[in-house]
Coordinates of C-alpha atoms in Angstrom, one line a residue:
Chain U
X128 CA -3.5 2.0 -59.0
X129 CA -3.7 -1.8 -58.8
X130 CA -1.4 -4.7 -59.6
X131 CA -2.0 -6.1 -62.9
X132 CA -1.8 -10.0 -63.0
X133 CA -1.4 -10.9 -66.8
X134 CA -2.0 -13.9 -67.6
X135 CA -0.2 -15.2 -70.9
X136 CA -1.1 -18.7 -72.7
X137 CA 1.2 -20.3 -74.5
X138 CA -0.7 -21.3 -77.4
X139 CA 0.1 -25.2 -78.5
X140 CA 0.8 -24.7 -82.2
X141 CA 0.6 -28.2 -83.0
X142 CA -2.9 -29.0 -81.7
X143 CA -4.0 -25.0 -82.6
X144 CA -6.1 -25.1 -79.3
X145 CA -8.7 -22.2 -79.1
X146 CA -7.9 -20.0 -76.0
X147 CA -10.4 -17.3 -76.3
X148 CA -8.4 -14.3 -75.8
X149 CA -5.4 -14.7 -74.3
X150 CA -3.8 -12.4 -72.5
X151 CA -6.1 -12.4 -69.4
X152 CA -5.4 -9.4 -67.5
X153 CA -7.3 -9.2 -63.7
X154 CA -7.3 -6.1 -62.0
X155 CA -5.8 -7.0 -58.5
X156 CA -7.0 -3.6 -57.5
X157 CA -8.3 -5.4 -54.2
X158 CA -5.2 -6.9 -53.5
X159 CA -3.6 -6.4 -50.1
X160 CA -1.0 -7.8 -48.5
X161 CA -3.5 -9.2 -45.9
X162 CA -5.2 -10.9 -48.5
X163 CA -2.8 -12.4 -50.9
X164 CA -4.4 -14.9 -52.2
X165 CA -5.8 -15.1 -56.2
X166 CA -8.0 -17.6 -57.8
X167 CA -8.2 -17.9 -61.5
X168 CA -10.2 -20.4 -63.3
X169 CA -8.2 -21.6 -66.2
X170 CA -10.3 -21.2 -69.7
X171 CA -11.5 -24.5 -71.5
X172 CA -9.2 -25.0 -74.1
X173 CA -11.5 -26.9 -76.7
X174 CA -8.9 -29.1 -78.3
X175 CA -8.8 -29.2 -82.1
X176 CA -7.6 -33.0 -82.8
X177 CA -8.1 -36.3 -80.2
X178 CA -4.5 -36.6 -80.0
X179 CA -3.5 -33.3 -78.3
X180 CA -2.4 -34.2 -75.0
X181 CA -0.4 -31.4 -74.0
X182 CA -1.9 -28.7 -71.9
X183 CA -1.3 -24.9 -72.4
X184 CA 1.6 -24.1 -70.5
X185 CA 0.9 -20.9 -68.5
X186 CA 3.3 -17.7 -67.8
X187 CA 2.4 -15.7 -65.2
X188 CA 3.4 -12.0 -65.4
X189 CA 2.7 -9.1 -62.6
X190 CA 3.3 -5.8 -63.0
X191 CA 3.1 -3.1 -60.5
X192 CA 4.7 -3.6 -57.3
X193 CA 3.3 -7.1 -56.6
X194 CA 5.5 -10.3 -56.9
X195 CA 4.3 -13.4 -57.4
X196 CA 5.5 -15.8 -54.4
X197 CA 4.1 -19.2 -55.6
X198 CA 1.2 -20.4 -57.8
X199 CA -0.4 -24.0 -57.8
X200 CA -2.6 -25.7 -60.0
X201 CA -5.3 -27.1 -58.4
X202 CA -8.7 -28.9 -60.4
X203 CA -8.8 -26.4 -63.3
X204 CA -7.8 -23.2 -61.3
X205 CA -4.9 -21.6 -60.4
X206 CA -4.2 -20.4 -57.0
X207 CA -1.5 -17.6 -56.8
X208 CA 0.1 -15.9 -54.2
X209 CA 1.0 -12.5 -53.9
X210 CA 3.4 -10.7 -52.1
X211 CA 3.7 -7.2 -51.2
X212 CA 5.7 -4.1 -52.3
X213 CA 9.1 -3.8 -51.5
X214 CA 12.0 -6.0 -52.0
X215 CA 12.8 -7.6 -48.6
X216 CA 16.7 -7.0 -47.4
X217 CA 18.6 -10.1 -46.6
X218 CA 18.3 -9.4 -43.0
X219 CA 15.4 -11.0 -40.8
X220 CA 15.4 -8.5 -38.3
X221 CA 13.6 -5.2 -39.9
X222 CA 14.7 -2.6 -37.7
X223 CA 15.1 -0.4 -40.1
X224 CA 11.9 1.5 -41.7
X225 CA 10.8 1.6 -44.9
X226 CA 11.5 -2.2 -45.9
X227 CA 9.5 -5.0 -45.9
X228 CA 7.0 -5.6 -43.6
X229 CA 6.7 -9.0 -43.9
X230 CA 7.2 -10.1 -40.6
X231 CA 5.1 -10.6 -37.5
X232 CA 3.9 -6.9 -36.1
X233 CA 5.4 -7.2 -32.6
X234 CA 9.3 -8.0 -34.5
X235 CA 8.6 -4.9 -36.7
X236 CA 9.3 -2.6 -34.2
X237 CA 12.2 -3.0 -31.7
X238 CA 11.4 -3.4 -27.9
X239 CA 12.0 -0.3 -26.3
X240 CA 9.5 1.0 -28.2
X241 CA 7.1 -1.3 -27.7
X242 CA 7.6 -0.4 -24.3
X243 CA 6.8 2.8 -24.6
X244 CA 3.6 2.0 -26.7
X245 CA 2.7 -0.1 -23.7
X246 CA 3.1 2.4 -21.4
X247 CA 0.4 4.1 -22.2
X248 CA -1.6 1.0 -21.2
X249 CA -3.2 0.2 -17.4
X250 CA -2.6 -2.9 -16.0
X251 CA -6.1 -4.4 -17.0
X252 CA -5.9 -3.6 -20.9
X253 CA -2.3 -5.2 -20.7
X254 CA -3.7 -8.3 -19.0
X255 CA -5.7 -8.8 -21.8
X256 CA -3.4 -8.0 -24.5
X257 CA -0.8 -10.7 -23.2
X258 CA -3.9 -13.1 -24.4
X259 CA -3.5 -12.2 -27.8
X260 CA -0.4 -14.6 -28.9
X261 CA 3.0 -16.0 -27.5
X262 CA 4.4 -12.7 -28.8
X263 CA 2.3 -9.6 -27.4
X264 CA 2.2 -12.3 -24.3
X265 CA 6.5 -12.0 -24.3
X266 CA 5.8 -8.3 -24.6
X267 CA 3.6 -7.7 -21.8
X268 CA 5.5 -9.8 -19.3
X269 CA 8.6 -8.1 -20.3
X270 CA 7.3 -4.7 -19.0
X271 CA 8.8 -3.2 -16.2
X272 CA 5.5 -1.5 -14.8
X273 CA 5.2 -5.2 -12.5
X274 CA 7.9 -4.9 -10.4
X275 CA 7.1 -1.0 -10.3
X276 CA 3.8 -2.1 -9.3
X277 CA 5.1 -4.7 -6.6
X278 CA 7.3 -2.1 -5.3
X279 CA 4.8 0.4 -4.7
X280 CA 2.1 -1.8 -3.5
X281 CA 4.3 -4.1 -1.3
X282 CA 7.0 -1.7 -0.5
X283 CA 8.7 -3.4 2.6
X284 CA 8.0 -6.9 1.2
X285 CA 10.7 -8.7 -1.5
X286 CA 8.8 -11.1 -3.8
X287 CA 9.4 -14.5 -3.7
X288 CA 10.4 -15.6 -7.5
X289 CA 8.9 -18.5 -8.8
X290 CA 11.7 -20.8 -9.9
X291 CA 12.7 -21.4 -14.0
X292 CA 10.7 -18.9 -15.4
X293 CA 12.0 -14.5 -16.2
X294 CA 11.9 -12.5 -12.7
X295 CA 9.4 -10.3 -14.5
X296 CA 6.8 -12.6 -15.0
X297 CA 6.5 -13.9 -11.5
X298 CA 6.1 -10.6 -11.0
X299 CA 3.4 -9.9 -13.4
X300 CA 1.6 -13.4 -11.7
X301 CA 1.9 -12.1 -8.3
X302 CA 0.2 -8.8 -8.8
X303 CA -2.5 -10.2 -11.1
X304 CA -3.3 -12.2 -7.9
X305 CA -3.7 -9.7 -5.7
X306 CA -5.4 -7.3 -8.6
X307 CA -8.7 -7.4 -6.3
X308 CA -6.7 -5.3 -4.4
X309 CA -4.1 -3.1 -6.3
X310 CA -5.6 0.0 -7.5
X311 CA -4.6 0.4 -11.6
X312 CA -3.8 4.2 -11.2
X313 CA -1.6 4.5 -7.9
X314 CA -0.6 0.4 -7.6
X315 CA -1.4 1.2 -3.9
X316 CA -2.5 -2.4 -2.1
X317 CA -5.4 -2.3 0.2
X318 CA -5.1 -4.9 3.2
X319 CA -8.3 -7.0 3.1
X320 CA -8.6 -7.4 6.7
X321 CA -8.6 -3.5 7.0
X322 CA -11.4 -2.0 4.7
X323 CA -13.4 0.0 7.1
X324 CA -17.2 0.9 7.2
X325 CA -16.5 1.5 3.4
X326 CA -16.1 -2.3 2.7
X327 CA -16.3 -2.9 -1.0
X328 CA -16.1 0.7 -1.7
X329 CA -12.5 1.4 0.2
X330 CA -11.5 -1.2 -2.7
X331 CA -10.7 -0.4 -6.3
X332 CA -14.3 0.1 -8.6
X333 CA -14.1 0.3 -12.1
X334 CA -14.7 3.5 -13.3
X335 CA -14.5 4.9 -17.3
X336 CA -11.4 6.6 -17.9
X337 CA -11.9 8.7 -21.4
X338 CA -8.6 8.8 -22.4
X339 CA -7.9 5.2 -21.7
X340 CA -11.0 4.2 -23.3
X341 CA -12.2 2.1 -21.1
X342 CA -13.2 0.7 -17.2
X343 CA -10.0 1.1 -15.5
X344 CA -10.3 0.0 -11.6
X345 CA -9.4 2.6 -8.9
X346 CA -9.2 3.1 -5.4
X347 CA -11.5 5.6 -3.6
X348 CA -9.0 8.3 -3.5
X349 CA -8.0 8.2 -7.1
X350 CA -11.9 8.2 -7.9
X351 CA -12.5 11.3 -5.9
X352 CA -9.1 12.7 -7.8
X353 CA -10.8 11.9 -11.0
X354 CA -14.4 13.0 -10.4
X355 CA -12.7 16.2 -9.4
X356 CA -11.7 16.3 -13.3
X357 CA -14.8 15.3 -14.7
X358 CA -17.4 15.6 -12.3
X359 CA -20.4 13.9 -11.7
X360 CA -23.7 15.4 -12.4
X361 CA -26.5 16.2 -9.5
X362 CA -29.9 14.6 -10.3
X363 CA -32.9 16.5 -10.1
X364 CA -34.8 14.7 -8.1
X365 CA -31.7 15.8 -5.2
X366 CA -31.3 19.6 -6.1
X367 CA -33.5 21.5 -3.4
X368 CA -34.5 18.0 -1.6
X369 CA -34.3 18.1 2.1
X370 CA -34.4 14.8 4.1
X371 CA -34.1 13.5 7.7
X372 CA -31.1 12.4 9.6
X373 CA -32.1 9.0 9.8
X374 CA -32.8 9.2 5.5
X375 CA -29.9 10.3 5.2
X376 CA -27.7 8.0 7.5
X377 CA -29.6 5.3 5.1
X378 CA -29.3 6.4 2.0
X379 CA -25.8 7.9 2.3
X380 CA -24.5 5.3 5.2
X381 CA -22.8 9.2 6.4
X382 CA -22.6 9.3 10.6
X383 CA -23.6 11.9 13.2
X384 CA -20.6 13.7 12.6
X385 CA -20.6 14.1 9.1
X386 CA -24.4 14.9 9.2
X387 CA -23.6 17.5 11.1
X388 CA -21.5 19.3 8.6
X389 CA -24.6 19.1 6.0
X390 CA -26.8 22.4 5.7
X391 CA -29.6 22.1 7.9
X392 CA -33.3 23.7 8.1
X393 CA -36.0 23.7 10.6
X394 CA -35.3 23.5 14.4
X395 CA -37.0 24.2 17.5
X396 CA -40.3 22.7 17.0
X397 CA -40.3 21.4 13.1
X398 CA -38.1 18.5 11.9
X399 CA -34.9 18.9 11.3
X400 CA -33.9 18.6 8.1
X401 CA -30.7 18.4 5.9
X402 CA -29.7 19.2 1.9
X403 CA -29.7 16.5 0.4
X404 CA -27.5 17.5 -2.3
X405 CA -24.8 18.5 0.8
X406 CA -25.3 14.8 1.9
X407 CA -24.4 13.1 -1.5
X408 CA -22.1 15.3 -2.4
X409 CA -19.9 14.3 1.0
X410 CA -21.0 11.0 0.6
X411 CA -19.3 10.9 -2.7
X412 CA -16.1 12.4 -1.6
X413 CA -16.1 10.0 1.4
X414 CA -16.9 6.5 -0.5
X415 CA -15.4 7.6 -4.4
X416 CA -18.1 9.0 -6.2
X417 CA -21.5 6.9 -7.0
X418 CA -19.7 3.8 -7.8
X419 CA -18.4 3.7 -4.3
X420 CA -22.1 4.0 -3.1
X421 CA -23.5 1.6 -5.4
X422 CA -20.3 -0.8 -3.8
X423 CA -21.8 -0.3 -0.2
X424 CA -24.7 -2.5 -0.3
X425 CA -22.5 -5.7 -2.0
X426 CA -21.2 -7.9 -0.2
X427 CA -17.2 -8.8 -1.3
X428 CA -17.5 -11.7 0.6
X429 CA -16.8 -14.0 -2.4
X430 CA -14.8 -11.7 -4.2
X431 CA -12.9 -11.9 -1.3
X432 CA -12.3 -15.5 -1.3
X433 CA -11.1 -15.7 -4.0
X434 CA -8.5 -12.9 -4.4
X435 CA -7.5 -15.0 -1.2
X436 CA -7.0 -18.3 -3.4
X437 CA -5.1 -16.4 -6.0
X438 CA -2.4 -15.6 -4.1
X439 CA -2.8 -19.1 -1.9
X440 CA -1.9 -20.6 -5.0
X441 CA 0.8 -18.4 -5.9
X442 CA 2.5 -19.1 -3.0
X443 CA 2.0 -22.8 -3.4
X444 CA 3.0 -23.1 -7.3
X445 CA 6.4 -21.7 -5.7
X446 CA 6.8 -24.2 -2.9
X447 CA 5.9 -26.6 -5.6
X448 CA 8.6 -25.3 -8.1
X449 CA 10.9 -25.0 -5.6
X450 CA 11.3 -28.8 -4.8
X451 CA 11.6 -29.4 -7.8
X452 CA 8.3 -30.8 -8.8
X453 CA 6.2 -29.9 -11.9
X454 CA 3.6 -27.2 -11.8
X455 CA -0.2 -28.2 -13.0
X456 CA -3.0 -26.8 -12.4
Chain T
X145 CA 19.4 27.4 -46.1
X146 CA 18.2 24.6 -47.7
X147 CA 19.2 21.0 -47.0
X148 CA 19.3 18.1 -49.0
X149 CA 18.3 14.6 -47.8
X150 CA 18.6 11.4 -49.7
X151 CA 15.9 8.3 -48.8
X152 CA 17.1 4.9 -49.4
X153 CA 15.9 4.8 -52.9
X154 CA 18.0 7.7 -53.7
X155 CA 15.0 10.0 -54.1
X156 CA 16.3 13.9 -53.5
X157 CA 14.0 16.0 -50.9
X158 CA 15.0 19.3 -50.1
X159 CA 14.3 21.3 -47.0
X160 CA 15.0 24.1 -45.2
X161 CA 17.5 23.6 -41.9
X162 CA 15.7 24.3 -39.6
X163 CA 12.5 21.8 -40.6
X164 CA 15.3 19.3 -41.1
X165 CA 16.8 19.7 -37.9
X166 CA 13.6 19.0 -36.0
X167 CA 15.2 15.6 -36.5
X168 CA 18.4 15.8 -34.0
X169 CA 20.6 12.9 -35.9
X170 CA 20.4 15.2 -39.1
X171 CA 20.9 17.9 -36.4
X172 CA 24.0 16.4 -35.1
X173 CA 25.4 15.3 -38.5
X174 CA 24.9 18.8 -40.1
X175 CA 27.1 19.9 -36.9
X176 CA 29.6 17.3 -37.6
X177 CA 30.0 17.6 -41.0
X178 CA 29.8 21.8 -40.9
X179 CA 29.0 23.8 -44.3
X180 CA 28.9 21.5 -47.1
X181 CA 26.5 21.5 -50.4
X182 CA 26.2 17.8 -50.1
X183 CA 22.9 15.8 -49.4
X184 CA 22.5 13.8 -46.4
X185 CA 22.1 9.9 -47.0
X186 CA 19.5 8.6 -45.1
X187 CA 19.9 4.9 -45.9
X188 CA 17.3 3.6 -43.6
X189 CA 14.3 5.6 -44.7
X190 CA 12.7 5.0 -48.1
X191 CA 11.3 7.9 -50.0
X192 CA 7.3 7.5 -49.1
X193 CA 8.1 7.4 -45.4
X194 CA 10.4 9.9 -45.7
X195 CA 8.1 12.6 -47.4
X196 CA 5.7 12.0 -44.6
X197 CA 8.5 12.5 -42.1
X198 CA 9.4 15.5 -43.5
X199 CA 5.4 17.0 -44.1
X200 CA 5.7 16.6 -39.9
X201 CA 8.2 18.6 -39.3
X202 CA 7.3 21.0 -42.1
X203 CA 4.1 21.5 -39.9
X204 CA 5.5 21.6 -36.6
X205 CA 9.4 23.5 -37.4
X206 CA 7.6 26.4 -34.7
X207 CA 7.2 24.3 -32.1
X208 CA 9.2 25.0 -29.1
X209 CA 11.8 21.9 -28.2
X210 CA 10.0 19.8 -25.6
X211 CA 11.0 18.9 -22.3
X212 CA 9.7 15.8 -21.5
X213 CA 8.6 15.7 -17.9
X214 CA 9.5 12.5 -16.6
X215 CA 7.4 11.9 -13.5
X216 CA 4.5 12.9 -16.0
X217 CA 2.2 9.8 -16.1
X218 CA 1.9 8.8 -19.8
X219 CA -1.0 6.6 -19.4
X220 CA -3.3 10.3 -18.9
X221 CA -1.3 11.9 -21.6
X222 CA -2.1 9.7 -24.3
X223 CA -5.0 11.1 -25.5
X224 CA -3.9 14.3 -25.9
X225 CA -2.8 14.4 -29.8
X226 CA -4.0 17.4 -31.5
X227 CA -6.1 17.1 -34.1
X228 CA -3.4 17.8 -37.7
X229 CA -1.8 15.3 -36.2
X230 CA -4.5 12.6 -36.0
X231 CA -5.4 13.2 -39.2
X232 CA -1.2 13.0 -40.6
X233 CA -1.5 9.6 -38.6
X234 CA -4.5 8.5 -40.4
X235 CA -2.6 5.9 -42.9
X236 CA -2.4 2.3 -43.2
X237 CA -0.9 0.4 -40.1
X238 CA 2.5 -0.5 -42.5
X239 CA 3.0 3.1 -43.0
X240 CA 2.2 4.1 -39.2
X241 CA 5.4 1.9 -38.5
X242 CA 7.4 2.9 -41.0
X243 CA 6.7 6.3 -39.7
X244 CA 7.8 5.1 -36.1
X245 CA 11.1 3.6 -37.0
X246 CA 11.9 6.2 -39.1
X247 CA 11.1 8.5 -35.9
X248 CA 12.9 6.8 -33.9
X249 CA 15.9 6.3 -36.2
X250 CA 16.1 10.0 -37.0
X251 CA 15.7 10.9 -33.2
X252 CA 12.4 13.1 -34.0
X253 CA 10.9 12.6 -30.0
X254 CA 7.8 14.0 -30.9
X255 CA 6.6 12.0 -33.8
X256 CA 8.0 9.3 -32.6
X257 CA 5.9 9.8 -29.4
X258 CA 2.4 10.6 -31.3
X259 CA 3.2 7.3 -33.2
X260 CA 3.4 5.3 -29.9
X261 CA 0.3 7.3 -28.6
X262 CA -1.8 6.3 -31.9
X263 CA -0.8 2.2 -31.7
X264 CA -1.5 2.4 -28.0
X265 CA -4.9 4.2 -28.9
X266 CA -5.4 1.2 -31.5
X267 CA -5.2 -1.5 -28.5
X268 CA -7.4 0.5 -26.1
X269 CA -10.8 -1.0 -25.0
X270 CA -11.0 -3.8 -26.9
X271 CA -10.8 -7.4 -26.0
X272 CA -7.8 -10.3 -27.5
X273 CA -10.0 -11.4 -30.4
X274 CA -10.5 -7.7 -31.6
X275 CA -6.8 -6.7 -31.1
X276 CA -6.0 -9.8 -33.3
X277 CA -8.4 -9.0 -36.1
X278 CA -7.0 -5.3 -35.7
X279 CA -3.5 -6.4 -36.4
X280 CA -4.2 -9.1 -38.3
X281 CA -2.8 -12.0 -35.9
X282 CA -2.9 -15.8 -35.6
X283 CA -4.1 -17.2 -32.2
X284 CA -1.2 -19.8 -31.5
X285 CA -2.4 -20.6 -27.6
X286 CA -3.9 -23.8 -27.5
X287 CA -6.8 -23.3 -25.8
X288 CA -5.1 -24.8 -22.6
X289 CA -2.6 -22.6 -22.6
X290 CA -5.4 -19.6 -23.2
X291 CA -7.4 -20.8 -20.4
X292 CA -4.6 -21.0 -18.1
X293 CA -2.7 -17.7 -18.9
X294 CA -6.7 -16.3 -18.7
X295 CA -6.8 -17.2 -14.7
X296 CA -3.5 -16.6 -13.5
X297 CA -3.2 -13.1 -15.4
X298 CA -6.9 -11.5 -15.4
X299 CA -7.0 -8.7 -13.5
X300 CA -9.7 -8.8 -10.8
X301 CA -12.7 -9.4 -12.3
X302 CA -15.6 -10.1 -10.1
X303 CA -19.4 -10.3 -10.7

């Protein structure tokens, strides 16, 4: 079910030039709208006499659903153009299905549902998808989720609005600053100067979401929430293993008083010792699953510094805006 | 009680009332217009789209009339498409749009929602480059503009 590009000579009568055998018919079975392009190299005419100067005029002929948009001679080929299907209606703004698709994807369909495509995207996978062009880039600072996020991670705080530019997108700017900090599931914002034993761990970790496909970052109670779904598995090496307190305050940074919730053997004379598989299972539940154990070690110094500078130089591109002056990096 | 529907290139489909009242403008017009013989013009739907619209709600006229829970998050929903209707959404990406207008024009929430589901399942996991190759896109950041939208919007990325 391809296109069928016919080729048709016109035959010079007067000169009786050999075209060997017109029509030409090519199969534009491969054709697709993505790829409209067609190169045909024109046959040598041999002429018959020295004085034939004219050169076989060509008609181009389509059939099928194909049109041709333009063709071009160019150093004994020709370079055609196809276009797709459908006749396009008069109006530039397809709304309406079942017409020409012709224009750029994001026009195709009409914003609100384009929001709601986007909708089913964290904040990370959007941040990447405004890097795609101007117009995915429109799309994604358009969304309302940023001020949603802003009002559930700042709740008492108004933002202040960087001058000459769409409310949303200082919106967008200011949480992507403080996205160190603002977990992608609940928006909650963790202070920095309050993280706790926990450290890097009380802050959103990425952590593989299956139905978003990918490393979404999330704060330790929405990682325990999750691993309550999908949980993690218990090596071998723990099931049945029994260490010490002080093993265990290392290896699972848990204190006195969670230790002693943990199932205990020996006494009296013998060591005491404790489940392990009690000990990581609390400690998972206290720091959010593995990840947030892995975290405890790290230092988030430098992260730290520089979620810091993000929003340092939020607030400065607005004092800058604000007077009037131009922004650059 | 059949129903007659008429696609933009005046192709006939008929269907029974209650498959075509899975879509609620058809629902609402067959209310307005009470008993009549004649077909409804769907001016805004061509033929091929409108045969696949129809082969959905064909497939799904038993389904009971969702109520869409609002405070329902739909980022954890959106993988959960069943499986005949992955495989009805397995077409090229002009026709999943088609599809999605046409959902959206004939006020068919369901379709219209596995449609959004499968283009938001498209984007998922993969980075700029792959999304453009995906859809087909021209990059038109310079790459001062990329590198500057790239700091100020990445989203916490550390070592």
């Amino acid at each position: 079910m391809g296109n069928l590009l016919t080729v048709l000579h016109d035959l010079d009568l007067a000169t009786k030039a050999l075209v060997s055998p017109p029509p030409y018919s090519v199969d534009v079975v491969k054709f697709h709208r993505h790829n409209p392009y067609l190169t045909l190299q024109l046959p040598r005419i041999l002429p018959s006499s020295a004085a034939s100067t004219s050169s076989p005029s060509l008609q181009l002929h389509v059939s099928g659903t194909a049109r041709i948009n333009y063709s071009k001679r160019h150093h004994g080929k020709i370079v055609i153009q196809l276009t797709s299907a459908m006749p396009t209606p008069p109006s530039s703004n397809s709304t309406s299905p079942g017409t020409q698709v012709a224009t750029h994807i994001t026009k195709t369909l009409p914003l609100e549902i384009w929001q709601q495509i986007l909708s089913h995207l964290y904040p990370s996978q959007l941040a990447r998808l405004c890097l795609v062009n101007k117009r995915f880039f429109d799309l994604v600072t358009n969304q309302p989720l940023w001020s949603a996020m802003h009002h559930t991670a700042f709740p008492k705080e108004t933002l202040d609005l960087l001058p000459g530019m769409p409310t949303s997108r200082s919106y967008m700017l200011f949480i992507c600053a403080n996205s160190f900090l603002i977990c992608e599931q609940c928006f909650v914002h963790r202070n920095p100067k309050d993280l706790g034993r926990a450290q890097l761990a009380s802050l959103p970790l990425k952590v593989y979401l299956p139905w978003a496909s990918d490393n979404v970052k999330l704060c330790p109670q929405c990682r325990v929430e999750h691993y309550e779904h999908y949980p993690e598995p218990v090596p071998e090496y723990v099931r049945g293993s029994r260490r010490s307190r002080c093993d265990i305050r290392r290896l699972y940074n848990l204190d006195d008083s969670e230790i002693r919730t943990l199932t205990r053997f020996g006494g009296g004379w013998e060591e005491i010792t404790f489940a392990e598989e009690d000990a990581l299972a609390l400690a998972r539940q206290v720091y959010g699953g593995d990840v947030g154990l892995a975290a405890l070690p790290r230092s988030l110094a430098k992260s730290l510094v520089k979620s810091n500078n993000r929003v340092y130089v939020y607030i400065l591109r607005r004092q800058i805006l604000s007077s009037g002056s131009v922004w650059t990096d | 009680m059949p129903v007659t529907l008429t696609s933009l290139d005046d192709v006939k489909f008929t269907v029974d009332k209650e498959v075509a009242e899975r879509s609620i403008l058809i629902k609402n017009m067959i209310e307005d217009v009470g008993e009549s013989d004649s077909p409804i013009p769907l001016p805004n739907v061509s033929s091929a789209v409108l045969k696949k619209v129809i082969e959905y709600c064909e497939h799904h006229r038993n389904d009971p009339v969702q109520v869409q829970d609002e405070t329902d998050d739909p980022r954890k929903r959106s993988n959960d498409i069943e499986e005949w209707d992955m495989k009805f959404m397995t077409v090229d990406q002009e026709m999943l749009f088609e599809i999605i207008l046409a959902a959206n024009y004939l006020d068919i929430k369901p379709l219209l929602d596995v449609g959004c589901k499968t283009v938001a399942n498209i984007i998922k996991g993969k980075t700029p480059e792959e999304i453009r190759k995906v859809f087909n896109i021209v990059n038109d950041f310079t790459p001062e503009e990329e590198a500057q939208i790239k700091k100020e919007n990445e989203w916490a990325e550390d070592r």
